[in-house]
Short mmCIF file of C-alpha atoms in Angstrom, two decimals:
data_model
loop_
_atom_site.label_atom_id
_atom_site.label_comp_id
_atom_site.label_asym_id
_atom_site.label_seq_id
_atom_site.Cartn_x
_atom_site.Cartn_y
_atom_site.Cartn_z
CA MET A 1 19.01 34.30 -40.95
CA ARG A 2 20.73 36.90 -43.25
CA ILE A 3 23.82 35.44 -44.67
CA VAL A 4 26.31 37.56 -46.84
CA ILE A 5 28.43 35.35 -49.33
CA ALA A 6 31.69 36.67 -50.71
CA GLY A 7 32.24 35.46 -54.23
CA GLY A 8 28.52 35.45 -54.85
CA HIS A 9 28.67 34.38 -58.49
CA GLY A 10 30.89 31.40 -57.97
CA GLN A 11 29.57 28.03 -58.88
CA ILE A 12 29.37 26.81 -55.29
CA ALA A 13 28.03 30.16 -54.09
CA LEU A 14 25.12 30.30 -56.64
CA ARG A 15 24.19 26.60 -55.53
CA LEU A 16 24.38 27.70 -51.90
CA GLU A 17 22.39 31.06 -52.44
CA ARG A 18 19.54 29.04 -54.10
CA LEU A 19 19.45 26.51 -51.20
CA LEU A 20 19.38 29.22 -48.60
CA ALA A 21 16.77 31.28 -50.24
CA ALA A 22 14.57 28.36 -50.83
CA ARG A 23 14.47 27.66 -47.19
CA GLY A 24 13.56 31.29 -46.27
CA ASP A 25 16.90 32.75 -45.40
CA GLU A 26 17.78 36.23 -46.56
CA VAL A 27 20.90 36.07 -48.90
CA ALA A 28 23.26 38.62 -50.28
CA GLY A 29 26.16 37.83 -52.55
CA ILE A 30 29.11 40.10 -53.11
CA ILE A 31 29.97 40.29 -56.74
CA ARG A 32 32.40 42.31 -58.75
CA LYS A 33 30.38 43.03 -61.90
CA ALA A 34 26.95 44.50 -61.91
CA GLU A 35 26.00 42.32 -64.97
CA GLN A 36 26.35 39.30 -62.72
CA GLY A 37 23.41 40.54 -60.68
CA ASP A 38 20.69 38.81 -62.61
CA ASP A 39 22.00 35.52 -62.10
CA LEU A 40 22.01 36.11 -58.23
CA ARG A 41 18.42 37.31 -58.40
CA ALA A 42 17.56 34.24 -60.46
CA VAL A 43 18.43 32.16 -57.37
CA GLY A 44 16.81 34.47 -54.73
CA ALA A 45 19.93 36.43 -53.73
CA GLU A 46 20.45 40.13 -53.40
CA PRO A 47 23.41 41.20 -55.41
CA VAL A 48 26.00 43.43 -53.84
CA VAL A 49 28.58 44.86 -56.14
CA LEU A 50 31.87 45.35 -54.34
CA ASP A 51 35.49 44.45 -55.40
CA LEU A 52 37.23 42.76 -52.46
CA GLU A 53 40.68 43.24 -54.12
CA SER A 54 40.36 47.04 -53.81
CA ALA A 55 37.71 47.70 -51.15
CA SER A 56 38.45 48.90 -47.61
CA VAL A 57 37.83 46.94 -44.50
CA GLU A 58 35.16 49.54 -43.44
CA ALA A 59 33.47 49.38 -46.92
CA VAL A 60 33.04 45.70 -46.59
CA ALA A 61 31.95 45.72 -42.89
CA GLU A 62 29.23 48.12 -44.06
CA ARG A 63 27.82 45.42 -46.16
CA LEU A 64 28.01 42.77 -43.46
CA ARG A 65 26.36 44.92 -40.64
CA GLY A 66 23.30 43.08 -39.53
CA ALA A 67 24.13 39.75 -40.93
CA ASP A 68 23.85 36.57 -38.99
CA ALA A 69 26.61 34.81 -40.89
CA ALA A 70 29.28 35.31 -43.46
CA VAL A 71 30.65 32.85 -46.01
CA PHE A 72 33.83 33.26 -47.89
CA ALA A 73 33.45 31.45 -51.28
CA ALA A 74 35.49 33.75 -53.53
CA GLY A 75 38.42 32.59 -55.55
CA ALA A 76 40.49 33.86 -58.14
CA GLY A 77 39.84 30.95 -60.60
CA PRO A 78 41.69 28.31 -62.41
CA GLY A 79 42.69 30.80 -65.20
CA SER A 80 44.27 33.30 -62.95
CA GLY A 81 47.98 33.88 -62.43
CA VAL A 82 50.09 33.90 -59.24
CA GLY A 83 49.37 37.44 -58.31
CA ARG A 84 45.61 37.08 -57.99
CA LYS A 85 46.06 33.86 -55.74
CA ASP A 86 47.63 36.49 -53.26
CA THR A 87 45.03 39.28 -53.76
CA VAL A 88 41.82 37.14 -53.88
CA ASP A 89 42.46 33.65 -52.30
CA LYS A 90 44.58 35.12 -49.48
CA GLY A 91 44.12 38.80 -49.33
CA ALA A 92 40.33 39.05 -49.96
CA ALA A 93 39.87 36.18 -47.42
CA ILE A 94 41.69 38.13 -44.69
CA LEU A 95 39.84 41.27 -45.64
CA PHE A 96 36.45 39.68 -45.33
CA ALA A 97 37.39 38.05 -42.06
CA ASP A 98 38.59 41.31 -40.66
CA ALA A 99 35.41 43.16 -41.94
CA ALA A 100 33.28 40.44 -40.25
CA VAL A 101 35.07 41.07 -36.96
CA ARG A 102 34.54 44.90 -37.49
CA ALA A 103 30.78 44.38 -38.40
CA GLY A 104 30.23 42.00 -35.16
CA VAL A 105 29.35 39.06 -37.33
CA ARG A 106 30.64 36.10 -35.44
CA ARG A 107 29.62 33.09 -37.68
CA PHE A 108 32.14 32.75 -40.29
CA VAL A 109 32.34 29.83 -42.88
CA VAL A 110 35.28 29.43 -45.24
CA VAL A 111 35.28 27.52 -48.51
CA SER A 112 38.88 26.45 -48.71
CA SER A 113 40.66 23.62 -50.56
CA MET A 114 41.99 20.16 -49.63
CA GLY A 115 45.71 20.52 -49.28
CA ALA A 116 45.55 24.15 -48.35
CA ASP A 117 48.88 24.60 -46.16
CA PRO A 118 50.82 27.82 -45.49
CA GLY A 119 53.97 25.74 -45.66
CA HIS A 120 53.22 23.91 -48.94
CA ARG A 121 56.21 23.92 -51.16
CA GLY A 122 56.52 24.48 -54.90
CA ASN A 123 56.40 27.31 -57.41
CA GLU A 124 53.57 26.17 -59.85
CA VAL A 125 50.39 28.26 -59.97
CA PHE A 126 48.47 25.42 -58.03
CA ASP A 127 51.28 25.26 -55.35
CA VAL A 128 50.93 29.14 -54.84
CA TYR A 129 47.02 28.71 -54.58
CA LEU A 130 47.36 26.01 -51.85
CA ARG A 131 49.86 28.26 -49.94
CA ALA A 132 47.69 31.23 -50.25
CA LYS A 133 44.55 29.29 -49.05
CA GLY A 134 46.48 27.85 -46.31
CA GLU A 135 47.82 31.34 -45.14
CA ALA A 136 44.32 32.68 -45.23
CA ASP A 137 42.89 29.60 -43.27
CA ALA A 138 45.63 30.20 -40.63
CA TYR A 139 44.73 33.85 -40.30
CA VAL A 140 40.93 33.05 -39.60
CA GLN A 141 41.79 30.26 -37.25
CA GLY A 142 43.65 32.93 -35.06
CA LEU A 143 40.73 35.11 -34.82
CA ASP A 144 38.89 34.60 -31.34
CA SER A 145 36.21 37.04 -32.52
CA LEU A 146 34.93 34.64 -35.04
CA ASP A 147 32.93 31.37 -34.61
CA TRP A 148 34.84 30.01 -37.71
CA THR A 149 34.54 26.75 -39.65
CA ILE A 150 36.80 26.02 -42.56
CA LEU A 151 35.58 23.46 -45.24
CA ARG A 152 38.15 21.97 -47.44
CA PRO A 153 36.43 20.01 -50.25
CA GLY A 154 38.26 17.53 -52.58
CA ALA A 155 38.32 17.68 -56.37
CA LEU A 156 35.12 19.54 -57.44
CA THR A 157 32.69 17.99 -60.00
CA ASP A 158 29.54 19.17 -61.80
CA ASP A 159 27.88 15.73 -61.30
CA PRO A 160 24.43 15.88 -59.68
CA GLY A 161 24.76 15.94 -55.94
CA THR A 162 23.86 12.61 -54.24
CA GLY A 163 23.48 14.08 -50.63
CA LEU A 164 25.96 11.38 -49.52
CA VAL A 165 29.41 12.61 -48.17
CA ARG A 166 32.26 12.04 -45.92
CA LEU A 167 33.12 14.97 -43.67
CA GLU A 168 36.05 14.51 -41.30
CA ALA A 169 39.16 16.28 -40.11
CA ARG A 170 40.97 13.89 -42.49
CA THR A 171 39.32 12.13 -45.39
CA GLY A 172 41.98 11.37 -47.73
CA ARG A 173 41.87 12.42 -51.54
CA GLY A 174 38.51 12.19 -53.43
CA SER A 175 36.10 14.27 -55.32
CA VAL A 176 32.75 15.70 -54.54
CA PRO A 177 29.93 17.41 -56.52
CA ARG A 178 29.53 21.12 -56.03
CA ASP A 179 25.88 20.48 -55.30
CA ASP A 180 26.97 18.44 -52.20
CA VAL A 181 29.41 21.19 -51.12
CA ALA A 182 26.64 23.63 -51.04
CA ALA A 183 24.45 21.34 -49.01
CA VAL A 184 27.16 20.82 -46.55
CA LEU A 185 27.82 24.64 -46.33
CA ALA A 186 23.90 25.22 -45.62
CA GLU A 187 24.00 22.66 -43.00
CA LEU A 188 27.26 24.07 -41.30
CA LEU A 189 25.56 27.47 -41.06
CA ASP A 190 22.79 25.92 -39.14
CA THR A 191 25.31 24.10 -36.75
CA PRO A 192 27.26 26.50 -34.76
CA ALA A 193 28.73 23.63 -32.76
CA THR A 194 31.17 23.21 -35.72
CA SER A 195 32.76 26.43 -34.82
CA GLY A 196 36.56 25.90 -34.44
CA LEU A 197 36.60 22.97 -36.90
CA THR A 198 38.71 22.52 -40.10
CA LEU A 199 36.92 19.66 -42.22
CA GLU A 200 37.86 17.98 -45.31
CA LEU A 201 34.85 16.92 -47.62
CA ILE A 202 34.59 14.18 -50.26
CA SER A 203 31.73 12.00 -51.52
CA GLY A 204 30.74 9.25 -49.24
CA SER A 205 27.96 7.16 -47.77
CA ALA A 206 26.41 9.28 -45.13
CA PRO A 207 23.46 11.88 -45.47
CA VAL A 208 24.78 15.55 -45.24
CA PRO A 209 22.81 16.27 -42.07
CA VAL A 210 24.19 13.19 -40.28
CA THR A 211 27.70 13.87 -41.18
CA VAL A 212 27.40 17.49 -39.90
CA LYS A 213 25.72 16.37 -36.71
CA ALA A 214 28.44 13.81 -36.27
CA VAL A 215 31.33 16.24 -36.56
CA ALA A 216 29.50 18.67 -34.25
CA GLY A 217 29.42 15.85 -31.58
CA ASN A 218 25.50 15.42 -31.68
#
């Protein structure tokens, strides 16, 4: 497959790119800064320099044409303010989804966040983040032109992955290594029967392929 990942220099994206390239997929990662390109090349991905905060839908669609799947893994980051939650976590996600529709890329996977909710209350930065992610998720969920899956991991850690997770519509609070999030994303890309599902993810006791097959009804 050819897979294009928005937020290609993110911690989850780099792990996912390495996994996909290692299994033989063609992977492109969209990045904001050319100097990030070497990190993508090191894991086997093609860097594509494009700022999703200022690019047009057509410019993004041009990068997506010919892809078999798209993954939105971009984020403003924990050090960003309220404004970039709107322009990246919400705005860039909507732009990327619209571009996928225009480019004819049906398979679309979103890395969201546990607790994402357009109706989330509060004015702290994290509250705004959860609201922005929830609004972006709701927009994607309304697009019939996409075979979307939304993944909402719990608290992310840099612990080594175990390959054992819990993946359900509702898991309850918990944490999960970024390694395991990437492994689940790779499996979701291979499992189109998960289209239309919004799933929470935390560490658990079942191997990644087993959990993904289970939620897909296999």
